Short mmCIF file of C-alpha atoms and ligand atoms in Angstrom, two decimals:
data_model
loop_
_atom_site.label_atom_id
_atom_site.label_comp_id
_atom_site.label_asym_id
_atom_site.label_seq_id
_atom_site.Cartn_x
_atom_site.Cartn_y
_atom_site.Cartn_z
CA UNK A 1 113.99 110.35 104.44
CA UNK A 2 114.85 113.39 102.33
CA UNK A 3 116.19 116.53 103.96
CA UNK A 4 113.46 119.17 103.37
CA UNK A 5 115.97 121.53 101.76
CA UNK A 6 116.63 118.93 99.09
CA UNK A 7 113.01 118.09 98.47
CA UNK A 8 112.64 120.32 95.41
CA UNK A 9 115.84 118.87 93.94
CA UNK A 10 114.61 115.32 94.53
CA UNK A 11 111.29 116.21 92.91
CA UNK A 12 113.13 117.61 89.88
CA UNK A 13 115.28 114.48 89.63
CA UNK A 14 112.49 111.95 90.01
CA UNK A 15 109.32 113.60 88.67
CA UNK A 16 107.91 116.13 86.22
CA UNK A 17 107.54 118.71 89.01
CA UNK A 18 110.00 121.60 88.61
CA UNK A 19 108.85 123.80 91.46
CA UNK A 20 107.84 123.36 95.09
CA UNK A 21 106.10 126.21 96.87
CA UNK A 22 105.73 125.58 100.61
CA UNK A 23 103.76 128.12 102.67
CA UNK A 24 102.81 128.24 106.34
CA UNK A 25 99.20 129.10 105.62
CA UNK A 26 96.88 129.98 102.75
CA UNK A 27 93.14 129.80 102.07
CA UNK A 28 93.49 126.80 99.72
CA UNK A 29 96.43 125.33 97.83
CA UNK A 30 94.10 125.02 94.80
CA UNK A 31 93.97 128.84 94.68
CA UNK A 32 97.72 129.14 95.33
CA UNK A 33 98.40 126.86 92.35
CA UNK A 34 95.89 128.66 90.10
CA UNK A 35 97.38 132.06 90.91
CA UNK A 36 101.03 131.14 90.21
CA UNK A 37 102.03 132.84 86.93
CA UNK A 38 105.20 130.72 86.63
CA UNK A 39 104.98 128.16 83.84
CA UNK A 40 105.58 124.45 84.30
CA UNK A 41 104.36 121.72 86.59
CA UNK A 42 104.64 122.48 90.27
CA UNK A 43 103.61 121.45 93.76
CA UNK A 44 101.91 123.83 96.19
CA UNK A 45 102.03 122.76 99.82
CA UNK A 46 100.50 124.50 102.83
CA UNK A 47 101.08 123.63 106.48
CA UNK A 48 97.58 124.96 107.06
CA UNK A 49 94.61 125.89 104.89
CA UNK A 50 92.11 128.39 106.27
CA UNK A 51 89.48 127.52 103.63
CA UNK A 52 90.39 124.03 102.47
CA UNK A 53 87.89 122.69 99.96
CA UNK A 54 86.50 119.20 99.59
CA UNK A 55 84.33 117.75 96.86
CA UNK A 56 80.69 118.79 96.52
CA UNK A 57 81.20 122.18 98.20
CA UNK A 58 82.34 120.51 101.43
CA UNK A 59 85.08 121.90 103.66
CA UNK A 60 88.40 120.19 104.26
CA UNK A 61 90.10 120.72 107.62
CA UNK A 62 93.69 120.02 108.56
CA UNK A 63 95.64 120.23 111.78
CA UNK A 64 98.31 122.93 111.21
CA UNK A 65 101.80 121.56 110.59
CA UNK A 66 100.67 118.00 111.09
CA UNK A 67 98.76 116.89 108.00
CA UNK A 68 99.44 117.20 104.28
CA UNK A 69 97.54 119.62 102.02
CA UNK A 70 98.94 119.71 98.49
CA UNK A 71 98.02 120.76 95.01
CA UNK A 72 99.93 119.23 92.13
CA UNK A 73 99.58 121.47 89.09
CA UNK A 74 100.14 119.56 85.87
CA UNK A 75 99.77 120.41 82.24
CA UNK A 76 99.39 117.29 80.17
CA UNK A 77 97.27 115.94 77.35
CA UNK A 78 95.31 112.93 78.52
CA UNK A 79 93.59 110.84 75.84
CA UNK A 80 90.91 109.92 78.36
CA UNK A 81 90.72 112.72 80.99
CA UNK A 82 87.77 111.03 82.71
CA UNK A 83 90.12 108.25 83.81
CA UNK A 84 91.96 110.70 86.10
CA UNK A 85 89.43 110.80 89.00
CA UNK A 86 89.59 107.00 89.27
CA UNK A 87 93.35 106.66 88.72
CA UNK A 88 94.30 109.41 91.18
CA UNK A 89 93.16 107.67 94.39
CA UNK A 90 95.11 104.60 93.24
CA UNK A 91 98.30 106.67 93.05
CA UNK A 92 97.65 108.21 96.48
CA UNK A 93 96.77 104.82 97.95
CA UNK A 94 99.97 103.20 96.65
CA UNK A 95 102.09 106.01 98.14
CA UNK A 96 100.28 105.84 101.49
CA UNK A 97 100.50 102.03 101.58
CA UNK A 98 104.30 102.23 101.34
CA UNK A 99 104.22 104.24 104.57
CA UNK A 100 101.29 102.52 106.30
CA UNK A 101 102.74 99.06 105.63
CA UNK A 102 99.26 97.60 105.33
CA UNK A 103 96.62 97.35 102.61
CA UNK A 104 94.39 100.39 102.20
CA UNK A 105 91.09 100.65 100.34
CA UNK A 106 89.33 103.00 97.94
CA UNK A 107 85.86 104.27 98.76
CA UNK A 108 83.89 105.44 95.76
CA UNK A 109 84.54 107.76 94.10
CA UNK A 110 88.06 108.64 95.17
CA UNK A 111 88.68 108.52 98.91
CA UNK A 112 91.44 106.42 100.46
CA UNK A 113 90.45 104.51 103.57
CA UNK A 114 92.34 102.63 106.27
CA UNK A 115 90.48 100.07 108.39
CA UNK A 116 87.11 101.58 107.45
CA UNK A 117 88.07 105.21 108.15
CA UNK A 118 88.95 108.04 105.79
CA UNK A 119 92.65 108.73 105.44
CA UNK A 120 92.77 110.88 102.32
CA UNK A 121 90.55 112.77 99.90
CA UNK A 122 91.26 114.25 96.48
CA UNK A 123 89.81 117.06 94.44
CA UNK A 124 90.50 117.82 90.77
CA UNK A 125 89.95 121.23 89.17
CA UNK A 126 90.29 120.74 85.42
CA UNK A 127 90.88 123.25 82.63
CA UNK A 128 92.09 126.04 84.93
CA UNK A 129 93.52 128.73 82.63
CA UNK A 130 94.18 126.10 79.98
CA UNK A 131 92.27 123.04 78.75
CA UNK A 132 95.18 120.70 79.53
CA UNK A 133 95.87 121.99 83.04
CA UNK A 134 94.74 120.01 86.07
CA UNK A 135 94.93 121.14 89.67
CA UNK A 136 95.15 117.90 91.63
CA UNK A 137 94.36 118.59 95.27
CA UNK A 138 95.32 115.95 97.81
CA UNK A 139 94.63 116.03 101.54
CA UNK A 140 96.11 113.33 103.79
CA UNK A 141 95.64 112.96 107.53
CA UNK A 142 99.26 112.31 108.43
CA UNK A 143 100.21 112.88 112.07
CA UNK A 144 96.88 113.82 113.58
CA UNK A 145 95.90 111.63 116.50
CA UNK A 146 92.69 113.41 117.54
CA UNK A 147 89.71 114.41 115.42
CA UNK A 148 86.70 116.62 116.17
CA UNK A 149 83.69 114.68 117.53
CA UNK A 150 81.88 114.56 114.16
CA UNK A 151 84.90 112.86 112.53
CA UNK A 152 86.14 110.79 115.46
CA UNK A 153 84.65 107.50 114.27
CA UNK A 154 85.02 108.19 110.54
CA UNK A 155 88.58 109.46 110.09
CA UNK A 156 92.06 108.14 110.74
CA UNK A 157 95.68 109.11 110.06
CA UNK A 158 98.94 107.46 109.05
CA UNK A 159 100.26 108.04 112.58
CA UNK A 160 97.30 106.15 114.04
CA UNK A 161 97.75 103.38 111.45
CA UNK A 162 101.47 102.95 112.09
CA UNK A 163 101.78 103.93 115.74
CA UNK A 164 104.53 106.43 114.97
CA UNK A 165 105.08 109.88 113.51
CA UNK A 166 105.34 109.96 109.72
CA UNK A 167 107.78 112.15 107.79
CA UNK A 168 105.65 114.49 105.65
CA UNK A 169 108.43 115.36 103.16
CA UNK A 170 109.01 111.69 102.52
CA UNK A 171 105.27 111.13 101.97
CA UNK A 172 105.04 114.15 99.66
CA UNK A 173 107.87 112.74 97.51
CA UNK A 174 106.20 109.33 97.37
CA UNK A 175 102.85 110.86 96.35
CA UNK A 176 104.46 113.06 93.68
CA UNK A 177 106.35 110.06 92.28
CA UNK A 178 103.21 107.89 92.14
CA UNK A 179 101.11 110.66 90.58
CA UNK A 180 103.83 111.33 88.00
CA UNK A 181 104.01 107.64 87.07
CA UNK A 182 100.19 107.39 86.95
CA UNK A 183 100.04 110.37 84.55
CA UNK A 184 102.67 108.75 82.32
CA UNK A 185 100.51 105.62 82.18
CA UNK A 186 97.31 107.57 81.41
CA UNK A 187 99.09 109.55 78.66
CA UNK A 188 99.65 106.31 76.72
CA UNK A 189 96.39 104.60 77.78
CA UNK A 190 98.34 102.07 79.89
CA UNK A 191 95.51 101.56 82.36
CA UNK A 192 95.63 97.84 83.15
CA UNK A 193 97.73 97.85 86.32
CA UNK A 194 95.97 100.91 87.79
CA UNK A 195 92.55 99.51 86.98
CA UNK A 196 93.45 96.20 88.62
CA UNK A 197 94.38 98.01 91.87
CA UNK A 198 91.22 100.16 91.64
CA UNK A 199 89.00 97.07 91.26
CA UNK A 200 90.79 95.20 94.02
CA UNK A 201 90.82 98.02 96.58
CA UNK A 202 87.24 99.06 95.89
CA UNK A 203 86.28 95.53 96.89
CA UNK A 204 82.88 95.54 95.18
CA UNK A 205 83.43 93.15 92.27
CA UNK A 206 81.04 90.21 92.51
CA UNK A 207 78.95 92.09 95.10
CA UNK A 208 75.38 93.28 94.80
CA UNK A 209 75.54 97.07 94.38
CA UNK A 210 73.33 100.10 94.03
CA UNK A 211 74.40 102.66 91.44
CA UNK A 212 73.03 106.18 91.25
CA UNK A 213 73.59 107.61 87.79
CA UNK A 214 71.12 109.16 85.34
CA UNK A 215 68.84 106.47 86.82
CA UNK A 216 69.22 104.13 89.79
CA UNK A 217 70.53 100.64 88.94
CA UNK A 218 70.87 97.56 91.12
CA UNK A 219 72.66 94.33 90.32
CA UNK A 220 75.88 92.37 90.74
CA UNK A 221 79.00 94.31 89.78
CA UNK A 222 80.67 92.09 87.17
CA UNK A 223 83.01 94.56 85.46
CA UNK A 224 84.80 97.80 86.22
CA UNK A 225 87.42 99.84 84.42
CA UNK A 226 88.17 103.57 84.11
CA UNK A 227 85.40 104.02 81.54
CA UNK A 228 82.43 102.04 82.74
CA UNK A 229 81.03 99.60 85.23
CA UNK A 230 79.03 96.56 84.24
CA UNK A 231 76.11 95.06 86.15
CA UNK A 232 75.03 91.43 85.75
CA UNK A 233 77.43 90.94 82.84
CA UNK A 234 75.32 92.98 80.45
CA UNK A 235 74.33 96.43 81.69
CA UNK A 236 77.12 99.00 81.22
CA UNK A 237 77.01 102.39 82.96
CA UNK A 238 79.62 105.07 82.01
CA UNK A 239 81.60 106.13 85.11
CA UNK A 240 81.20 109.76 83.99
CA UNK A 241 77.53 109.68 85.04
CA UNK A 242 77.91 107.61 88.23
CA UNK A 243 77.21 109.74 91.30
CA UNK A 244 77.20 106.99 93.87
CA UNK A 245 78.28 103.32 93.98
CA UNK A 246 77.75 101.29 97.11
CA UNK A 247 76.94 97.85 98.40
CA UNK A 248 73.21 97.40 98.07
C1 BTN B 1 87.35 115.44 99.65
O1 BTN B 1 87.57 114.41 100.30
O2 BTN B 1 86.20 115.92 99.57
C2 BTN B 1 88.49 116.09 98.91
C3 BTN B 1 89.45 116.79 99.85
C4 BTN B 1 90.58 117.49 99.11
C5 BTN B 1 91.43 118.31 100.05
C6 BTN B 1 92.65 118.87 99.39
S1 BTN B 1 93.79 119.52 100.56
C7 BTN B 1 94.73 120.25 99.29
C8 BTN B 1 93.76 120.79 98.26
N1 BTN B 1 93.34 122.13 98.63
C9 BTN B 1 92.04 122.19 98.94
O3 BTN B 1 91.42 123.23 99.28
N2 BTN B 1 91.48 120.98 98.82
C10 BTN B 1 92.45 119.99 98.38
#
């Protein structure tokens, strides 16, 4: 478990991230990252967000000082930027699995689940200030043991999964390391290992599915990579246009 005072040094030694900004509270770490004039890749971490954002204009709530709300700001040229939304939950899942000590799953498009309940969500703001800059927002329920009534049956935390308190600095370092390694793989189109985990943890291959894209498609999911999914061995649908993928 790293001493928090050495966290930035460990990040510099093990990852591309040169800076760590840790604040008690801010509206959203996405905005904190976007507003930082300092150059270079950095991590923006808040103990509490007052206006945390989720995908599709949803809100993201944390319990102050207990969960993890991070934005990883990276500048990198990705040959296939559309692979990032699928590869990112794999990186987060692998980091959380090291702590949870049990297999986790991915729920389309990029949520991480534990025993059927949401553990983590991610949000990517691309091209902020520069075409090659990505703001990778990651929220993890870490040490929360109670959720509001509307989330009670749908959300979980690493503390609930493990039965003990989880060190947030240690988890942050694991996530940063996994994201860094994932970005290195994407930069050279080395997708195979990440795609294999994505397919496996999505758990839909060989299943009958319903896909909402430019049209609605139904069939057996026979192929899936970071570019497309394939139904019934013949019908390919680009992931870029897939809005929803579920058992059907
Ligand atoms: C989702 O599941 O809809 C995505 C949730 C993303 C939440 C994270 S927390 C850190 C970063 N800052 C935000 O305002 N949102 C992301």
